[in-house]
Amino acid sequence: MAENIYTKRYSERAMDEVRPMIAKVGVVPSADGSAIFETGKTKAIAVVRGPRTLHPQHMQNAQTGILRVNYGMMPFSVEDRIRPGPNRRSEEISKVTEWALSSVVDLSGFPNTVVDVFIQIPQADAGTRVAGINAAAMALAHAGIPMKEMVSAIGVGKIDKSLVVDLDKYEDSLFHDGEGSTDIPVVVTSRTKEIALLQLDGKISIPEFKETIEMAKKSCEKILEVQMNALKEVGKNE
Ligand code: UDP
């Protein structure tokens, strides 16, 4: 079997080490809830508006409010400028983020309403969907939206034969055996430790997959601590 060429991360991070994180809540005082979450050079800002009556009326649900997520990357967030406006990728990320957050948000007390979550990425160095989910969960809590529990999210994966957490863009683009690295965004709920979202891009064996999920759960414990600390500090940013 060929030797593993990625035994040491170029950034000198340990294989299970998340990039340095920064989290702040209440960064947009005019919104109902807001937060920023950063990991390394990746930055996500989330703003929550609502609950408010949903229009047009035929979209309303008399049993519950609905959650609507809009994710977008700013044109200057990466080196080769991104065309502004929605695209297939941003539509997909908005949808999966909505699913992940909907599993913990309880809008049954707000029939016929909508809660809008806007996620913007001013700087992207991989892991933007998970950073966006971390920011959005804090912004929802900040807005006082009822949540059964929090969620924390991390990207895990495989580079050559090494299992790693929180791949950055350079690692995301590394090739092995003629294929790209494997990237698995995972969202974990804070109390029940359920997986609220899992996507898989690339190839991985079942035992390795199980190991990466354990790594994701451990990282999410650390991320949750950062999120909760930011929520405790909330008054200081307002
Ligand atoms: N990216 C880019 N241009 C694009 C989309 C993505 O340069 O149009 C970069 C950006 O740094 C992003 C990374 O590729 O963070 C990985 O993108 P992916 O679709 O895997 O989602 P993410 O890891 O950001 O959730």
Coordinates of C-alpha atoms and ligand atoms in Angstrom, one line a residue:
M1 CA 0.0 0.0 0.0
A2 CA 1.3 3.5 -0.8
E3 CA 2.6 5.6 2.0
N4 CA 0.5 8.3 3.5
I5 CA 1.8 11.7 2.3
Y6 CA -0.3 13.9 4.6
T7 CA 1.0 12.9 8.0
K8 CA 1.6 16.5 9.1
R9 CA -0.7 19.5 8.4
Y10 CA 0.9 22.3 6.4
S11 CA -0.5 24.7 9.0
E12 CA 1.1 22.7 11.8
R13 CA -2.4 22.1 13.3
A14 CA -3.0 18.7 14.9
M15 CA -5.3 16.5 12.8
D16 CA -8.2 17.0 15.2
E17 CA -7.6 20.7 15.8
V18 CA -10.1 23.4 14.8
R19 CA -8.7 26.7 13.5
P20 CA -8.8 29.6 16.0
M21 CA -12.4 30.6 16.6
I22 CA -14.0 33.9 17.3
A23 CA -17.7 34.3 18.1
K24 CA -19.7 37.4 18.9
V25 CA -23.4 38.0 19.4
G26 CA -25.4 41.2 18.9
V27 CA -23.2 42.5 16.1
V28 CA -26.1 44.1 14.2
P29 CA -28.2 46.0 16.8
S30 CA -31.0 46.8 14.3
A31 CA -31.8 43.1 13.8
D32 CA -33.9 40.9 16.1
G33 CA -30.8 38.6 16.5
S34 CA -27.3 38.6 15.0
A35 CA -23.9 36.9 15.4
I36 CA -20.6 36.4 13.8
F37 CA -18.6 33.2 13.8
E38 CA -15.0 32.9 12.5
T39 CA -12.7 30.0 12.1
G40 CA -9.3 30.9 10.7
K41 CA -9.8 33.1 7.7
T42 CA -13.5 32.0 7.2
K43 CA -16.0 34.5 8.5
A44 CA -19.8 34.2 8.7
I45 CA -22.3 36.7 9.8
A46 CA -25.9 35.8 10.5
V47 CA -28.8 38.1 11.0
V48 CA -32.3 37.1 12.1
R49 CA -35.6 38.9 11.4
G50 CA -38.9 37.8 12.8
P51 CA -41.2 36.1 13.7
R52 CA -43.4 38.3 11.5
T53 CA -46.6 37.6 9.5
L54 CA -45.7 35.7 6.3
H55 CA -46.8 37.2 3.0
P56 CA -48.2 36.1 0.6
Q57 CA -50.9 34.6 2.8
H58 CA -51.2 31.3 0.9
M59 CA -47.7 30.5 2.1
Q60 CA -48.7 30.7 5.7
N61 CA -49.0 27.6 7.9
A62 CA -51.7 27.9 10.6
Q63 CA -50.0 25.2 12.7
T64 CA -46.5 26.8 12.9
G65 CA -44.2 29.5 11.8
I66 CA -41.6 28.7 9.2
L67 CA -37.9 29.2 9.0
R68 CA -36.4 30.6 5.9
V69 CA -32.6 30.7 5.3
N70 CA -30.7 32.8 2.7
Y71 CA -27.0 32.1 2.4
G72 CA -24.7 34.1 0.2
M73 CA -21.0 34.8 -0.4
M74 CA -19.9 38.4 -0.8
P75 CA -18.3 39.1 -4.2
F76 CA -14.9 39.8 -2.7
S77 CA -15.0 36.8 -0.2
V78 CA -12.6 34.8 -2.4
E79 CA -9.6 35.7 -4.6
D80 CA -11.4 35.2 -7.9
R81 CA -14.4 37.5 -7.2
I82 CA -17.8 35.8 -7.1
R83 CA -20.7 36.9 -9.2
P84 CA -23.3 38.5 -6.9
G85 CA -26.7 37.0 -6.5
P86 CA -28.0 33.4 -5.9
N87 CA -26.5 30.4 -7.7
R88 CA -27.0 26.6 -7.4
R89 CA -24.4 26.3 -4.6
S90 CA -25.9 29.1 -2.5
E91 CA -29.5 27.7 -3.0
E92 CA -28.3 24.3 -1.9
I93 CA -26.5 25.7 1.2
S94 CA -29.5 27.8 2.1
K95 CA -31.7 24.7 1.9
V96 CA -29.5 22.4 3.9
T97 CA -28.9 25.1 6.5
E98 CA -32.7 25.5 6.8
W99 CA -33.1 21.7 7.3
A100 CA -30.4 21.6 10.0
L101 CA -31.8 24.6 11.9
S102 CA -35.4 23.5 11.6
S103 CA -34.6 20.3 13.5
V104 CA -34.0 22.4 16.7
V105 CA -36.2 25.5 16.2
D106 CA -39.7 25.3 17.5
L107 CA -42.0 27.9 15.8
S108 CA -45.3 26.1 16.8
G109 CA -46.1 29.1 19.1
F110 CA -46.0 31.5 16.1
P111 CA -48.5 30.3 13.5
N112 CA -48.7 32.1 10.1
T113 CA -45.3 33.7 10.6
V114 CA -41.8 33.5 9.1
V115 CA -38.4 33.8 10.7
D116 CA -35.8 34.9 8.2
V117 CA -32.1 34.0 8.7
F118 CA -29.7 35.8 6.4
I119 CA -26.2 34.4 6.3
Q120 CA -23.4 36.3 4.6
I121 CA -19.8 35.3 4.0
P122 CA -17.4 38.3 3.8
Q123 CA -14.3 36.1 3.8
A124 CA -14.2 32.4 2.7
D125 CA -11.4 29.9 3.3
A126 CA -13.5 26.7 3.2
G127 CA -16.1 25.6 5.8
T128 CA -18.4 28.5 5.1
R129 CA -21.6 26.5 5.4
V130 CA -20.7 25.2 8.8
A131 CA -19.5 28.6 10.0
G132 CA -22.8 30.0 8.8
I133 CA -24.7 27.4 10.7
N134 CA -22.7 28.2 13.9
A135 CA -23.4 31.9 13.4
A136 CA -27.1 31.3 12.6
A137 CA -27.7 29.2 15.7
M138 CA -26.3 31.9 17.9
A139 CA -28.3 34.6 16.1
L140 CA -31.6 32.6 16.6
A141 CA -30.9 32.2 20.3
H142 CA -30.1 35.9 20.5
A143 CA -33.4 36.7 18.8
G144 CA -35.2 34.7 21.5
I145 CA -36.5 32.1 19.0
P146 CA -37.5 29.0 20.9
M147 CA -35.0 26.2 20.3
K148 CA -35.1 22.7 21.7
E149 CA -31.3 22.7 21.8
M150 CA -28.4 24.4 20.1
V151 CA -26.5 23.2 17.1
S152 CA -22.8 23.3 16.3
A153 CA -21.2 22.5 13.0
I154 CA -17.8 21.4 11.7
G155 CA -16.3 20.1 8.5
V156 CA -14.3 16.9 8.9
G157 CA -12.7 14.8 6.2
K158 CA -9.8 12.9 4.8
I159 CA -6.6 14.1 3.1
D160 CA -4.6 11.3 1.5
K161 CA -4.9 8.7 4.4
S162 CA -5.2 11.1 7.3
L163 CA -8.5 12.0 9.0
V164 CA -8.7 15.7 9.8
V165 CA -11.1 18.4 11.2
D166 CA -11.9 21.8 9.8
L167 CA -10.2 21.7 6.4
D168 CA -9.2 25.1 5.0
K169 CA -9.3 25.9 1.3
Y170 CA -5.8 24.7 0.6
E171 CA -6.5 21.4 2.3
D172 CA -9.8 21.2 0.5
S173 CA -8.0 21.4 -2.8
L174 CA -5.3 18.8 -2.1
F175 CA -5.4 15.7 -4.3
H176 CA -4.6 12.1 -3.5
D177 CA -4.8 9.0 -5.5
G178 CA -6.1 11.1 -8.4
E179 CA -9.0 12.3 -6.3
G180 CA -9.7 15.4 -4.2
S181 CA -9.8 15.4 -0.4
T182 CA -13.0 14.2 1.3
D183 CA -15.1 16.8 2.9
I184 CA -17.9 16.0 5.3
P185 CA -19.9 18.9 6.9
V186 CA -21.6 17.7 10.1
V187 CA -24.1 19.5 12.3
V188 CA -24.5 18.1 15.9
T189 CA -27.2 19.0 18.4
S190 CA -26.0 20.2 21.8
R191 CA -28.0 18.0 24.2
T192 CA -29.1 14.9 22.4
K193 CA -26.0 14.7 20.2
E194 CA -28.0 13.9 17.2
I195 CA -26.7 14.6 13.7
A196 CA -28.9 17.4 12.3
L197 CA -27.1 17.4 8.9
L198 CA -24.4 15.4 7.2
Q199 CA -23.1 15.8 3.6
L200 CA -20.3 13.9 2.0
D201 CA -18.2 15.0 -0.9
G202 CA -15.5 12.4 -1.8
K203 CA -14.8 8.8 -0.8
I204 CA -14.2 7.3 2.7
S205 CA -14.4 3.8 4.2
I206 CA -17.1 2.9 6.8
P207 CA -14.6 2.6 9.7
E208 CA -13.0 5.9 8.7
F209 CA -16.4 7.5 8.3
K210 CA -17.3 6.4 11.9
E211 CA -14.0 7.9 13.2
T212 CA -14.6 11.2 11.5
I213 CA -18.0 11.5 13.0
E214 CA -16.5 10.9 16.5
M215 CA -13.9 13.6 15.6
A216 CA -16.8 15.9 14.5
K217 CA -18.7 15.4 17.8
K218 CA -15.6 16.2 19.9
S219 CA -15.0 19.4 17.8
C220 CA -18.6 20.4 18.2
E221 CA -18.2 20.3 22.0
K222 CA -15.5 22.9 21.7
I223 CA -17.5 25.0 19.2
L224 CA -20.5 24.8 21.5
E225 CA -18.4 26.2 24.3
V226 CA -17.4 29.2 22.1
Q227 CA -21.0 29.8 21.0
M228 CA -22.3 29.7 24.6
N229 CA -19.6 32.0 25.9
A230 CA -20.5 34.5 23.1
L231 CA -24.2 34.3 24.1
K232 CA -23.3 35.0 27.7
E233 CA -21.3 38.1 26.6
V234 CA -24.2 39.4 24.6
G235 CA -25.1 42.6 26.5
K236 CA -21.5 43.9 26.0
N237 CA -21.8 44.2 22.2
E238 CA -25.2 46.0 22.3
Ligands
UDP1 N1 -15.2 28.8 -3.1 C1 -14.7 29.6 -4.1 N2 -15.7 30.0 -5.1 C2 -17.0 29.6 -5.1 C3 -17.4 28.8 -4.1 C4 -16.5 28.4 -3.1 O1 -13.6 30.0 -4.2 O2 -17.7 30.0 -6.0 C5 -14.2 28.4 -2.1 C6 -14.5 29.1 -0.8 O3 -13.3 29.3 -0.1 C7 -15.3 28.0 0.0 C8 -14.5 26.8 -0.5 O4 -14.3 27.0 -1.9 O5 -15.2 28.2 1.4 C9 -15.3 25.5 -0.3 O6 -16.5 25.5 -0.9 P1 -17.6 24.4 -0.6 O7 -18.6 24.5 -1.7 O8 -17.0 23.1 -0.3 O9 -18.4 24.9 0.7 P2 -17.9 25.4 2.1 O10 -16.7 24.5 2.5 O11 -17.5 26.8 2.1 O12 -19.1 25.1 3.0

